[in-house]
Structure formats: C-alpha cells, structure tokens
Short mmCIF file of C-alpha atoms in Angstrom, two decimals:
data_model
loop_
_atom_site.label_atom_id
_atom_site.label_comp_id
_atom_site.label_asym_id
_atom_site.label_seq_id
_atom_site.Cartn_x
_atom_site.Cartn_y
_atom_site.Cartn_z
CA MET A 14 11.30 -67.59 34.85
CA THR A 15 13.35 -70.04 32.78
CA GLU A 16 15.94 -69.14 30.17
CA THR A 17 13.77 -70.09 27.14
CA PRO A 18 10.85 -67.72 27.92
CA ARG A 19 13.38 -64.91 28.48
CA ARG A 20 14.91 -65.45 25.05
CA GLU A 21 11.46 -65.49 23.44
CA LEU A 22 10.57 -62.21 25.20
CA ARG A 23 13.77 -60.54 23.96
CA ALA A 24 13.13 -61.76 20.41
CA ARG A 25 9.60 -60.33 20.46
CA ARG A 26 10.92 -56.95 21.68
CA ARG A 27 13.54 -56.86 18.91
CA GLN A 28 10.89 -57.71 16.31
CA ARG A 29 8.57 -54.97 17.64
CA SER A 30 11.39 -52.38 17.49
CA VAL A 31 12.22 -53.36 13.90
CA THR A 32 8.53 -53.05 12.96
CA THR A 33 8.06 -49.60 14.51
CA GLU A 34 11.39 -48.14 13.37
CA GLY A 35 11.64 -49.63 9.90
CA PRO A 36 11.60 -47.74 6.63
CA GLY A 37 7.82 -47.86 6.41
CA SER A 38 7.10 -46.80 9.98
CA ALA A 39 5.12 -43.68 10.92
CA ALA A 40 8.17 -42.12 12.55
CA ASN A 41 10.10 -42.26 9.29
CA GLN A 42 7.09 -41.39 7.14
CA THR A 43 6.52 -38.00 8.89
CA PRO A 44 9.74 -36.29 7.68
CA ARG A 45 9.16 -37.75 4.24
CA ARG A 46 5.65 -36.29 4.11
CA ASN A 47 6.98 -32.93 5.28
CA ARG A 48 9.60 -32.95 2.54
CA LEU A 49 6.97 -33.90 0.00
CA ALA A 50 4.68 -31.08 1.15
CA ALA A 51 7.55 -28.60 1.05
CA THR A 52 8.43 -29.77 -2.44
CA LYS A 53 4.83 -29.35 -3.63
CA PHE A 54 4.58 -25.85 -2.13
CA GLY A 55 7.91 -24.87 -3.64
CA ALA A 56 6.81 -26.20 -7.00
CA TRP A 57 3.60 -24.17 -6.73
CA LEU A 58 5.59 -21.04 -5.83
CA ALA A 59 7.74 -21.61 -8.91
CA ARG A 60 4.70 -21.24 -11.16
CA PRO A 61 4.67 -18.01 -13.22
CA LEU A 62 1.46 -16.57 -11.72
CA ALA A 63 1.98 -17.69 -8.11
CA SER A 64 2.52 -14.13 -6.85
CA PHE A 65 -0.64 -12.93 -8.58
CA HIS A 66 -2.74 -15.70 -7.05
CA LEU A 67 -1.25 -15.04 -3.60
CA VAL A 68 -2.17 -11.34 -3.71
CA VAL A 69 -5.73 -12.09 -4.83
CA THR A 70 -6.13 -14.77 -2.16
CA ILE A 71 -4.77 -12.59 0.66
CA ALA A 72 -6.99 -9.65 -0.33
CA THR A 73 -10.06 -11.91 -0.50
CA LEU A 74 -9.44 -13.62 2.84
CA LEU A 75 -8.75 -10.38 4.72
CA THR A 76 -11.82 -8.69 3.21
CA VAL A 77 -14.14 -11.58 4.04
CA LEU A 78 -12.72 -11.83 7.56
CA GLY A 79 -13.19 -8.08 7.98
CA LEU A 80 -16.82 -8.19 6.86
CA VAL A 81 -17.61 -11.02 9.25
CA MET A 82 -15.90 -9.33 12.20
CA VAL A 83 -17.47 -5.92 11.45
CA LEU A 84 -20.89 -7.57 11.50
CA SER A 85 -20.12 -9.23 14.82
CA ALA A 86 -18.46 -6.24 16.49
CA SER A 87 -20.87 -3.53 15.31
CA SER A 88 -24.20 -5.30 15.68
CA VAL A 89 -24.90 -4.10 19.24
CA GLU A 90 -23.89 -0.47 18.65
CA ALA A 91 -25.75 -0.34 15.32
CA TYR A 92 -28.92 -1.71 16.94
CA VAL A 93 -28.75 0.83 19.76
CA ASP A 94 -28.20 3.75 17.39
CA GLY A 95 -30.54 2.92 14.53
CA GLY A 96 -32.64 -0.08 15.47
CA SER A 97 -30.95 -2.37 12.95
CA ALA A 98 -28.01 -4.62 13.75
CA TYR A 99 -26.94 -4.67 10.09
CA SER A 100 -26.65 -0.95 9.24
CA LEU A 101 -22.86 -0.63 9.67
CA PHE A 102 -22.32 -4.03 8.06
CA ILE A 103 -24.37 -3.06 4.98
CA GLN A 104 -22.36 0.14 4.63
CA GLN A 105 -19.10 -1.81 4.89
CA ALA A 106 -20.36 -4.36 2.35
CA MET A 107 -21.22 -1.55 -0.09
CA PHE A 108 -17.70 -0.18 0.13
CA ALA A 109 -16.33 -3.70 -0.26
CA ALA A 110 -18.26 -3.96 -3.54
CA VAL A 111 -16.84 -0.58 -4.63
CA GLY A 112 -13.39 -1.81 -3.64
CA ALA A 113 -13.87 -4.97 -5.71
CA VAL A 114 -14.67 -2.83 -8.76
CA LEU A 115 -11.58 -0.68 -8.08
CA PHE A 116 -9.50 -3.86 -7.70
CA TYR A 117 -10.67 -5.02 -11.12
CA LEU A 118 -9.97 -1.63 -12.70
CA ALA A 119 -6.48 -1.63 -11.18
CA LEU A 120 -5.86 -5.02 -12.78
CA ARG A 121 -6.86 -3.70 -16.21
CA ILE A 122 -5.09 -0.34 -16.12
CA SER A 123 -2.04 0.05 -18.30
CA LEU A 124 1.19 0.89 -16.52
CA ARG A 125 1.91 3.53 -19.13
CA ARG A 126 -1.42 5.21 -18.37
CA LEU A 127 -0.83 4.85 -14.67
CA ARG A 128 2.46 6.69 -14.90
CA GLN A 129 1.02 9.37 -17.16
CA TRP A 130 -1.87 10.01 -14.78
CA SER A 131 0.19 9.81 -11.60
CA PHE A 132 0.93 13.52 -11.25
CA PRO A 133 -2.55 14.81 -12.26
CA LEU A 134 -4.19 12.39 -9.82
CA PHE A 135 -1.80 13.45 -7.07
CA ALA A 136 -2.57 17.13 -7.75
CA ILE A 137 -6.32 16.43 -7.64
CA SER A 138 -5.97 14.60 -4.32
CA VAL A 139 -4.00 17.53 -2.84
CA LEU A 140 -6.73 19.89 -4.07
CA ALA A 141 -9.31 17.67 -2.35
CA LEU A 142 -7.32 17.95 0.88
CA LEU A 143 -7.53 21.73 0.56
CA LEU A 144 -11.26 21.71 -0.17
CA VAL A 145 -12.13 19.45 2.74
CA LEU A 146 -10.77 22.07 5.15
CA ILE A 147 -13.21 24.72 3.89
CA PRO A 148 -16.40 25.00 6.01
CA GLY A 149 -19.46 24.22 3.96
CA ILE A 150 -17.55 21.89 1.62
CA GLY A 151 -15.93 19.45 4.03
CA SER A 152 -18.02 17.88 6.77
CA GLN A 153 -16.98 18.09 10.41
CA VAL A 154 -17.50 15.03 12.62
CA GLN A 155 -16.37 14.92 16.26
CA GLY A 156 -14.21 18.01 15.84
CA ALA A 157 -12.37 16.77 12.72
CA ARG A 158 -13.00 17.95 9.16
CA ARG A 159 -11.98 14.97 7.05
CA TRP A 160 -14.91 13.84 4.89
CA PHE A 161 -16.97 14.69 1.83
CA PHE A 162 -20.51 13.38 2.16
CA LEU A 163 -21.98 12.47 -1.23
CA GLY A 164 -25.44 11.31 -0.27
CA PRO A 165 -25.13 8.05 1.69
CA ILE A 166 -21.44 7.71 0.80
CA SER A 167 -18.62 9.46 2.64
CA VAL A 168 -15.22 9.96 0.99
CA GLN A 169 -12.03 10.68 2.92
CA PRO A 170 -9.43 12.45 0.72
CA SER A 171 -6.59 11.61 3.11
CA GLU A 172 -7.05 7.93 2.23
CA ILE A 173 -6.90 8.68 -1.49
CA VAL A 174 -3.73 10.74 -1.20
CA LYS A 175 -1.86 7.71 0.20
CA VAL A 176 -2.23 5.85 -3.09
CA THR A 177 -1.54 8.86 -5.30
CA LEU A 178 1.61 9.68 -3.32
CA VAL A 179 2.83 6.09 -3.67
CA VAL A 180 2.25 5.98 -7.44
CA TRP A 181 3.59 9.46 -8.24
CA GLY A 182 6.56 9.11 -5.90
CA ALA A 183 7.52 5.76 -7.42
CA HIS A 184 7.25 7.18 -10.94
CA LEU A 185 9.26 10.28 -10.06
CA LEU A 186 12.08 8.41 -8.33
CA ALA A 187 12.26 5.76 -11.06
CA SER A 188 12.58 8.49 -13.70
CA ARG A 189 15.18 10.48 -11.77
CA ARG A 190 17.23 7.39 -10.90
CA SER A 191 17.33 6.28 -14.52
CA GLU A 192 18.69 9.70 -15.46
CA GLN A 193 21.28 9.52 -12.66
CA ALA A 194 19.95 12.74 -11.18
CA SER A 195 21.63 14.49 -8.29
CA LEU A 196 20.46 14.18 -4.71
CA LYS A 197 18.86 17.60 -4.81
CA GLU A 198 16.83 16.73 -7.91
CA ILE A 199 15.58 13.60 -6.16
CA LEU A 200 14.58 15.30 -2.91
CA VAL A 201 13.24 18.65 -4.08
CA PRO A 202 10.04 17.54 -5.89
CA LEU A 203 9.15 14.67 -3.58
CA VAL A 204 9.94 15.81 -0.04
CA PRO A 205 8.24 19.24 -0.25
CA ALA A 206 5.14 17.65 -1.78
CA GLY A 207 5.07 14.99 0.96
CA LEU A 208 5.49 17.60 3.70
CA LEU A 209 2.70 19.70 2.18
CA VAL A 210 0.35 16.71 2.21
CA CYS A 211 1.26 15.91 5.82
CA LEU A 212 0.61 19.53 6.83
CA LEU A 213 -2.84 19.51 5.23
CA VAL A 214 -3.74 16.24 6.98
CA VAL A 215 -2.51 17.60 10.33
CA LEU A 216 -4.83 20.59 9.93
CA GLU A 217 -7.89 18.30 9.72
CA PRO A 218 -6.63 17.11 12.38
CA ASN A 219 -5.65 13.50 11.66
CA LEU A 220 -2.37 12.40 13.23
CA SER A 221 -2.87 8.71 12.42
CA THR A 222 -3.06 9.30 8.66
CA THR A 223 -0.09 11.66 8.95
CA ILE A 224 1.91 8.76 10.39
CA ALA A 225 0.83 6.55 7.47
CA LEU A 226 1.91 9.25 4.99
CA GLY A 227 5.23 9.50 6.81
CA ILE A 228 5.69 5.75 6.34
CA VAL A 229 4.97 6.12 2.62
CA LEU A 230 7.47 8.97 2.23
CA ALA A 231 10.15 7.14 4.21
CA ALA A 232 9.65 3.94 2.19
CA LEU A 233 9.93 5.86 -1.09
CA LEU A 234 13.20 7.47 -0.01
CA TRP A 235 14.61 4.21 1.34
CA PHE A 236 13.82 2.05 -1.68
CA GLY A 237 14.72 4.96 -3.95
CA GLY A 238 18.33 4.66 -2.82
CA LEU A 239 18.65 7.64 -0.49
CA PRO A 240 21.98 7.65 1.39
CA VAL A 241 21.69 6.06 4.83
CA ARG A 242 23.08 9.09 6.64
CA LEU A 243 20.54 11.46 5.11
CA PHE A 244 17.75 8.92 5.58
CA VAL A 245 18.53 8.61 9.30
CA THR A 246 18.51 12.39 9.62
CA ILE A 247 15.10 12.62 7.96
CA ALA A 248 13.75 9.73 10.05
CA ILE A 249 14.88 11.33 13.32
CA SER A 250 13.37 14.65 12.27
CA GLY A 251 10.10 12.90 11.47
CA LEU A 252 10.02 11.17 14.84
CA ILE A 253 10.65 14.46 16.63
CA ALA A 254 7.87 16.14 14.65
CA ALA A 255 5.50 13.25 15.42
CA GLY A 256 6.32 13.56 19.14
CA VAL A 257 5.65 17.31 19.09
CA LEU A 258 2.34 16.77 17.31
CA ALA A 259 1.40 14.01 19.74
CA LEU A 260 1.86 16.37 22.69
CA SER A 261 0.31 19.43 21.04
CA ALA A 262 -3.37 18.52 21.44
CA GLY A 263 -5.19 17.47 24.59
CA TYR A 264 -6.50 14.10 23.43
CA ARG A 265 -3.11 13.19 21.92
CA SER A 266 -1.23 14.02 25.11
CA ASP A 267 -3.79 11.98 27.07
CA ARG A 268 -3.01 8.98 24.88
CA MET A 269 0.72 9.39 25.45
CA ARG A 270 0.20 9.76 29.19
CA ALA A 271 -2.02 6.67 29.22
CA PHE A 272 0.67 4.65 27.43
CA PHE A 273 3.50 5.61 29.79
CA ASN A 274 1.27 5.29 32.90
CA PRO A 275 -0.93 2.25 32.25
CA GLY A 276 -2.02 1.98 35.87
CA ASP A 277 -3.36 5.52 36.17
CA ASP A 278 -7.03 6.41 35.73
CA PRO A 279 -8.40 2.97 34.71
CA GLN A 280 -11.88 4.42 34.21
CA GLY A 281 -10.64 7.45 32.23
CA ILE A 282 -7.77 7.76 29.78
CA ASN A 283 -6.68 4.12 30.27
CA TYR A 284 -10.16 2.65 29.96
CA GLN A 285 -10.04 1.77 26.25
CA ALA A 286 -6.58 0.19 26.30
CA ARG A 287 -7.41 -1.78 29.44
CA GLN A 288 -10.68 -3.11 27.99
CA ALA A 289 -8.83 -4.22 24.85
CA LEU A 290 -6.41 -6.27 26.95
CA TYR A 291 -9.30 -7.78 28.90
CA SER A 292 -10.97 -8.73 25.62
CA LEU A 293 -7.83 -10.43 24.33
CA ALA A 294 -7.31 -12.29 27.61
CA ASP A 295 -10.93 -13.46 27.63
CA GLY A 296 -10.48 -15.21 24.28
CA GLY A 297 -7.72 -17.57 25.34
CA ILE A 298 -6.46 -20.08 22.79
CA TRP A 299 -9.68 -21.09 21.07
CA GLY A 300 -11.83 -18.01 21.67
CA ARG A 301 -15.36 -17.65 23.00
CA GLY A 302 -16.90 -18.32 19.60
CA LEU A 303 -17.94 -16.16 16.67
CA GLY A 304 -20.45 -13.54 17.81
CA GLN A 305 -19.97 -14.32 21.52
CA SER A 306 -17.88 -11.28 22.45
CA ARG A 307 -18.69 -9.49 25.70
CA ALA A 308 -16.63 -6.39 25.02
CA LYS A 309 -18.80 -5.35 22.06
CA TRP A 310 -21.70 -4.75 24.44
CA GLN A 311 -20.45 -1.18 24.76
CA TYR A 312 -17.59 -2.11 27.07
CA LEU A 313 -14.92 -1.44 24.41
CA PRO A 314 -15.30 1.84 22.46
CA ASN A 315 -14.66 1.64 18.70
CA ALA A 316 -14.73 -2.14 18.84
CA HIS A 317 -15.63 -2.40 15.14
CA ASN A 318 -13.00 0.08 13.99
CA ASP A 319 -9.72 0.80 15.78
CA PHE A 320 -9.90 -2.15 18.19
CA ILE A 321 -11.37 -4.85 15.99
CA PHE A 322 -8.25 -6.98 16.53
CA ALA A 323 -9.26 -7.28 20.21
CA ILE A 324 -12.67 -8.63 19.16
CA ILE A 325 -10.92 -11.12 16.86
CA GLY A 326 -8.82 -12.28 19.80
CA GLU A 327 -11.87 -12.60 22.04
CA GLU A 328 -14.11 -14.48 19.61
CA LEU A 329 -11.55 -16.48 17.62
CA GLY A 330 -8.84 -16.68 20.25
CA PHE A 331 -5.11 -16.87 19.75
CA LEU A 332 -5.62 -18.92 16.60
CA GLY A 333 -7.66 -16.14 14.99
CA CYS A 334 -5.00 -13.56 15.84
CA ALA A 335 -2.32 -15.89 14.47
CA LEU A 336 -4.35 -16.21 11.25
CA VAL A 337 -4.42 -12.43 10.80
CA LEU A 338 -0.71 -12.11 11.53
CA GLY A 339 0.05 -15.00 9.17
CA LEU A 340 -1.89 -13.39 6.32
CA PHE A 341 -0.01 -10.12 6.72
CA ALA A 342 3.31 -11.98 6.95
CA LEU A 343 2.44 -13.80 3.73
CA PHE A 344 1.58 -10.45 2.17
CA VAL A 345 5.01 -9.08 3.14
CA TYR A 346 6.69 -12.07 1.51
CA THR A 347 4.57 -11.77 -1.63
CA GLY A 348 5.05 -8.01 -2.00
CA LEU A 349 8.81 -8.16 -1.58
CA ARG A 350 8.93 -11.17 -3.91
CA ILE A 351 7.15 -9.17 -6.62
CA ALA A 352 9.47 -6.21 -6.06
CA SER A 353 12.59 -8.36 -6.32
CA ARG A 354 11.41 -10.21 -9.44
CA SER A 355 10.25 -7.11 -11.34
CA VAL A 356 12.48 -5.69 -14.06
CA ASP A 357 10.79 -2.28 -14.26
CA PRO A 358 12.27 0.11 -11.63
CA PHE A 359 8.87 1.79 -11.31
CA LEU A 360 7.21 -1.49 -10.32
CA ARG A 361 9.98 -2.29 -7.84
CA LEU A 362 9.55 1.04 -6.06
CA LEU A 363 5.75 0.92 -6.23
CA THR A 364 5.36 -2.62 -4.87
CA ALA A 365 7.95 -2.29 -2.11
CA THR A 366 6.52 1.04 -0.91
CA ALA A 367 2.91 -0.16 -0.94
CA THR A 368 3.86 -3.33 0.94
CA THR A 369 5.70 -1.29 3.58
CA TRP A 370 2.81 1.13 3.99
CA ILE A 371 0.07 -1.51 4.40
CA THR A 372 2.17 -3.74 6.66
CA GLY A 373 3.37 -0.83 8.79
CA GLN A 374 -0.19 0.36 9.29
CA ALA A 375 -1.26 -3.14 10.32
CA LEU A 376 1.61 -3.50 12.79
CA ILE A 377 0.87 -0.12 14.37
CA ASN A 378 -2.81 -1.06 14.82
CA ILE A 379 -1.99 -4.44 16.36
CA GLY A 380 0.77 -2.84 18.45
CA TYR A 381 -1.50 -0.39 20.23
CA VAL A 382 -4.24 -2.99 20.71
CA VAL A 383 -1.80 -5.23 22.61
CA ASN A 384 -0.45 -2.15 24.47
CA LEU A 385 2.99 -2.12 22.83
CA LEU A 386 2.44 1.30 21.21
CA PRO A 387 0.42 4.42 22.06
CA VAL A 388 -3.08 4.55 20.62
CA THR A 389 -2.93 6.34 17.27
CA GLY A 390 -6.24 5.45 15.58
CA LEU A 391 -4.76 3.73 12.51
CA GLN A 392 -7.11 1.10 11.14
CA LEU A 393 -6.32 -2.53 10.45
CA PRO A 394 -6.19 -2.69 6.62
CA LEU A 395 -9.12 -4.52 4.98
CA VAL A 396 -10.42 -5.64 8.41
CA SER A 397 -11.46 -2.55 10.39
CA ALA A 398 -14.70 -0.73 9.59
CA GLY A 399 -14.12 2.25 7.32
CA GLY A 400 -15.45 2.56 3.80
CA SER A 401 -12.85 4.82 2.21
CA SER A 402 -9.97 2.89 3.75
CA LEU A 403 -11.37 -0.46 2.57
CA ALA A 404 -12.02 0.68 -1.02
CA ILE A 405 -8.68 2.47 -1.42
CA THR A 406 -6.70 -0.40 0.10
CA LEU A 407 -8.37 -2.86 -2.27
CA PHE A 408 -7.42 -0.57 -5.16
CA MET A 409 -3.80 -0.66 -3.94
CA PHE A 410 -3.95 -4.47 -3.74
CA GLY A 411 -5.19 -4.45 -7.34
CA ILE A 412 -2.18 -2.40 -8.43
CA ILE A 413 0.13 -4.85 -6.63
CA ALA A 414 -1.63 -7.77 -8.36
CA ASN A 415 -1.18 -5.96 -11.67
CA ALA A 416 2.52 -5.65 -10.91
CA ALA A 417 2.62 -9.39 -10.19
CA ARG A 418 1.34 -10.04 -13.72
CA HIS A 419 4.31 -8.03 -15.05
CA GLU A 420 6.98 -10.33 -13.65
CA PRO A 421 9.15 -11.62 -16.53
CA GLU A 422 8.04 -15.24 -16.12
CA ALA A 423 4.40 -14.18 -15.81
CA ILE A 424 4.65 -12.10 -19.00
CA SER A 425 6.14 -15.04 -20.88
CA ALA A 426 3.42 -17.38 -19.66
CA LEU A 427 0.61 -14.94 -20.45
CA GLN A 428 2.01 -14.16 -23.88
CA ALA A 429 2.15 -17.91 -24.56
CA GLY A 430 -1.54 -18.26 -23.68
CA GLN A 431 -1.19 -19.74 -20.19
CA ASP A 432 -3.68 -17.31 -18.68
CA GLY A 433 -5.34 -19.55 -16.13
CA ARG A 434 -9.00 -19.68 -15.25
CA PHE A 435 -9.05 -16.49 -13.21
CA SER A 436 -7.47 -14.33 -15.92
CA ARG A 437 -9.70 -15.80 -18.61
CA LEU A 438 -12.77 -15.25 -16.45
CA LEU A 439 -11.94 -11.57 -15.90
CA ARG A 440 -10.68 -11.10 -19.50
CA LEU A 441 -7.59 -9.30 -18.34
CA PRO A 442 -5.37 -7.71 -21.01
CA LYS A 443 -1.92 -9.01 -21.82
CA PRO A 444 0.79 -7.33 -19.73
CA GLU A 445 3.21 -4.94 -21.35
CA VAL A 446 6.78 -6.07 -21.88
CA TYR A 447 9.30 -3.73 -20.29
CA SER A 448 12.28 -3.15 -22.54
CA PRO A 449 15.29 -1.33 -21.11
CA ALA A 450 16.39 -0.42 -24.65
CA LYS A 451 13.08 1.28 -25.41
CA ALA A 452 13.17 3.01 -22.05
CA ASP A 453 16.68 4.29 -22.80
CA ALA A 454 15.50 5.52 -26.19
CA ALA A 455 12.59 7.35 -24.58
CA ARG A 456 14.93 8.92 -22.04
CA ALA A 457 17.27 9.96 -24.86
CA ARG A 458 14.38 11.66 -26.69
CA SER A 459 13.39 13.38 -23.48
CA ALA A 460 16.97 14.55 -22.90
CA ALA A 461 17.12 15.86 -26.46
CA ALA A 462 13.86 17.72 -25.97
CA LYS A 463 15.16 19.14 -22.72
CA ALA A 464 18.38 20.32 -24.39
CA LYS A 465 16.39 21.85 -27.24
CA ALA A 466 14.15 23.68 -24.79
CA ALA A 467 17.20 25.03 -22.96
CA GLU A 468 18.72 26.15 -26.24
CA ASP A 469 15.49 27.90 -27.24
CA ARG A 470 15.33 29.69 -23.91
CA ALA A 471 18.96 30.80 -24.24
CA ARG A 472 18.32 32.07 -27.79
CA ALA A 473 15.27 33.98 -26.62
CA GLU A 474 17.25 35.54 -23.80
CA ARG A 475 20.00 36.59 -26.22
CA ALA A 476 17.47 38.10 -28.60
CA LYS A 477 15.87 39.97 -25.74
CA ALA A 478 19.23 41.35 -24.65
CA ASP A 479 20.01 42.41 -28.25
CA ARG A 480 16.71 44.29 -28.49
CA ALA A 481 17.40 46.00 -25.19
CA ARG A 482 20.85 47.13 -26.39
CA ALA A 483 19.42 48.35 -29.69
CA GLY A 484 16.73 50.36 -27.94
CA VAL A 485 13.85 48.44 -29.56
CA PRO A 486 10.60 48.51 -27.50
CA PRO A 487 9.70 45.11 -25.98
CA GLY A 488 6.47 44.73 -27.92
CA ARG A 489 7.88 45.43 -31.41
CA ARG A 490 8.89 42.52 -33.63
CA THR A 491 12.20 42.64 -35.43
CA GLN A 492 13.69 40.57 -38.22
CA SER A 493 16.80 39.85 -36.16
CA ASP A 494 14.90 37.79 -33.59
CA PRO A 495 15.96 34.18 -34.40
CA GLY A 496 14.22 32.54 -31.47
CA ARG A 497 10.94 34.40 -31.74
CA ARG A 498 8.95 31.61 -33.36
CA ARG A 499 10.30 28.87 -31.10
CA VAL A 500 9.65 30.50 -27.73
CA PRO A 501 6.00 29.34 -27.45
CA GLU A 502 7.05 25.76 -28.16
CA SER A 503 9.72 25.87 -25.46
CA ARG A 504 7.16 27.17 -23.00
CA GLY A 505 4.66 24.51 -23.95
CA THR A 506 5.18 20.87 -24.70
CA SER A 507 8.96 20.83 -24.54
CA SER A 508 9.13 22.47 -21.11
CA LEU A 509 6.47 20.14 -19.76
CA ARG A 510 8.42 17.16 -21.03
CA ALA A 511 11.60 18.55 -19.57
CA THR A 512 10.12 18.45 -16.05
CA ARG A 513 9.70 14.65 -16.28
CA ALA A 514 7.21 14.89 -13.44
CA TRP A 515 4.65 12.79 -15.27
CA GLU A 516 6.39 11.45 -18.41
CA PRO A 517 6.86 7.64 -18.26
CA SER A 518 9.93 5.77 -19.34
CA TYR A 519 7.84 3.85 -21.87
CA PRO A 520 7.98 5.04 -25.51
CA ILE A 521 4.88 6.89 -26.70
CA ASN A 522 4.07 5.85 -30.25
CA HIS A 523 2.61 8.94 -31.88
CA ALA A 524 3.18 10.32 -35.34
CA ARG A 525 6.04 12.68 -34.52
CA ASP A 526 8.11 9.94 -32.84
CA ARG A 527 7.67 7.70 -35.88
CA GLY A 528 9.11 10.40 -38.14
CA ARG A 529 5.85 11.13 -39.98
CA SER A 530 3.74 14.23 -39.87
CA ARG A 531 0.23 14.19 -38.53
#
C-alpha cells in the first residue's frame, strides 16, 4: 500500500469520528434527552395538583391490576366451586364499585367534619368488633369469627377499625401536641384504645390484622413525636407480644416452624410457601402470559388472595412484579410529599400514618410470598381479593387525595379557579384554608372553657362541703349554693369540650362564638 492511500484512509477515519461524536450525534443527544425528560417531569411535579393526580392514578392502576389478576387467579377455583369462572371476580368488582363511591365521598368530606366524627366513628367500629364476637351476630368461617353477612355482602369490622384508628389518632395527637400536653396525656387515651382494639382482633382470631393495627399505632406514636427511647421500648414490647401470639396457636406455630425450616415437610406445612416460589421462578423475566398460570390450577392455595403476588410474577414475570413495587414506591413518595407540604398538623399525621400502614402491609405480603418473612395472611392492598379490604383501602386513598388538595399551593390554585378537568368533572368543593391564628383562637376558647369547667367543679365541691359542715341534707336546696345552677353545664357541654377527644382545631362558627344569642 502506497503512502497516498494510507493518508486518505486516515482522513476518512477522522471524518467518521467527527461525524459520530459531534454535537448532533446520538451519543451526545441521549444525555440531553434525559435531561429534558427530567426537566419536564420536575416541571410536572411542581404543578399545584401533582400530588392529587398521583394519588388518583396510583389508586386506579392498582385497582385495575387487582381486578385483572383476581379474575385470572380465581377463575379455576370459582368454576370448581360454583360452576362459574366469574363469581369471585364479580364480587370483587362490586366492592371496587363501592370503594369508588367511598373514594368520592372521602374527596368531598370536610376536614372539620372528619375531625368531629373521628371519635364517634372509632367508638362505633370498636362496638362492631365486640358484636362480631357474639355467636348469632358475627359469622364464623374456618374457625374465625370476623364477618357480618348482610345478604350477599360481607363486612369485616377489623378492616374498618384501621381507618377509624388512623383518623382519630391523628386528630387526638394533633390536638394534644398543639396544646403542648405532657407525655402521659398523649399516651393515655391513644395507647389503651389501640391495645383494646388489638385484643378484640386477637380474639377473632386474626393475627395478620393485629399486626396491621400495630403498624398504625406505631406510626402514630412515631410521627406524633414520641421520644425515641420510649418508642423503642414500645416497639420491642410489641414484637415480643407478636412472637408470643405467633407461637400460641397451632397453625401460627406451624407457619413459624415452616419459615425457619424451609426444607422440612415439603408436602405439609411448607407446601404453600414452596409452591409460591415455584410460581415466581416459572415466570422468569417476561412471564408466561396473562391467564397462563399453572399454579392457579389448585397447586397454590389462596392464589387469588394472600399469594396473588406469586401469580403476578408467574404470568407477568419480573417486569410485572417490578411494576407493582414501583407503584407502591411512588405511593410512598407521594404520601410523604403530601405530609411534608401540609401546613395542618392533623393532615401531616394522617397522611404519614396512612402511607406507613398501607406500604407496610404491602411489604409484609410481598415479603412472605418471596420467603423473606413468615406467612401472616396480610393482603396486598388494592390487589388481593377481599371486598372489605378493597373498599376500605380505597376510602383511605380518597382521604389522602383530599389531603393533597389541601396543600398550600393546591389551595391557592383551586381558590383562583385552576380546578382542572378532573375536579370540575367531579364537582369537588373548594378546600378549606388552614389558619394557625384561627386554630390558636379555637384552642384558647377551649382552654377557657376547660378552666371554667374546672372552676365550676371546684365551686360545686366547696358548696357540697359547706352543706356537709352545716348539717344540711344532700337533697335540700339552699340559698348559699353559688355553683348550684352551673353544675349541669359543667357536666355537659363544657366537660365534653374539655376532653378534646373529638373537638377540632378549626373554629366552629355558631351563634355563641360570634357573641350573639340564639
């Protein structure tokens, strides 16, 4: 080869390198496109109602995915039991419709009303837990008394009490924290009530829901500002109690033994966990295809309920499992984002606790499916079959979406008329503006009422002591009784307000507060 062709070859190589590595090349365009996409996503996240749209989107995607997977996983079992492959799916779809209505109602409910009703609703749910344990009222299925059957619909009170405990606990802690209450005043109403609820659920028996309630109580105490030392003590005590309960019943101890000895009894206590792993391994990266699961042909018990994540892995593969995990990770980000951006302490506690509860339940379900945790029976939120769980979880998502509409930027945008198509379509009311000054004024009125009630009680006690010293019978009225006419008031409205168990921090605009008579 001569010198001239060599020079021409080198020149062509240099020209090719300049062409492929220049400013307009594909190699340099890729980072630029990534930066542009990141900028667009960040700009979308900066929009006032981005959190609200994220919550609605996550709830919709998880619900639709759950309906599709319940239809696929339950078709064989439903056909064997009742002759129709769609019976369990129709039941799940009915509860999804009920959950959609509850989601809409949660979007429209006023936060003031929600805080006012928090304690009565919690008391009703505790009463329902008591009634479900009574034979003849609660229905017993497979040795557990957990349900009320109202015609074709079954209601599980233990699912309802999760939401009522979250709402009432957040209201109680927000009120006590704003008053700078002592540690005893923070713990005494909440912890005994939470332990009572856990005890009633254990008596059903239902250890999985007890674990979920423990997560709710721990999240309330953590985000409520409980000291770390005391929180660790309570957490260790809860873990010890959960371990004792896990070993107290035969089926629970079998689950623990199966977890710590995965190679023992593959056709007995380890059968379900082993079949779930086989189902996940059979899916691979891409999955066998929607509806093509082999494990649902009665190889994997409870495939449509507790172990539906294994069916997702088998039919949709690793990508389907990654989609589920990604949606829950996005939910964690959205929930904590709403909690951090909220001004109202009640909304901060409510959103953070609800996010922790739903995410913790999802992680426990996925953990025991992949054999990282013992089998507990907790359902995958919005995905597993279970009517009460689906409807109640959608209601909780609606409350979180309502909290997203109360972010300061969202309130400003909605007050300015920037509702968006979704809000205009649903005709949602304008969110309430939280004012710390009005909240302080309401707390001052409550403190004044509390002091007045204490003064009335002290006056009544002094009058009673004076009558006893004078030898006057208890039933006789005397003219020297200054607190006689005010005692009923102190035992009525004033004492109820002094408890602050259900009084919100928002001002209540009635005639007496405005300085006018009725």
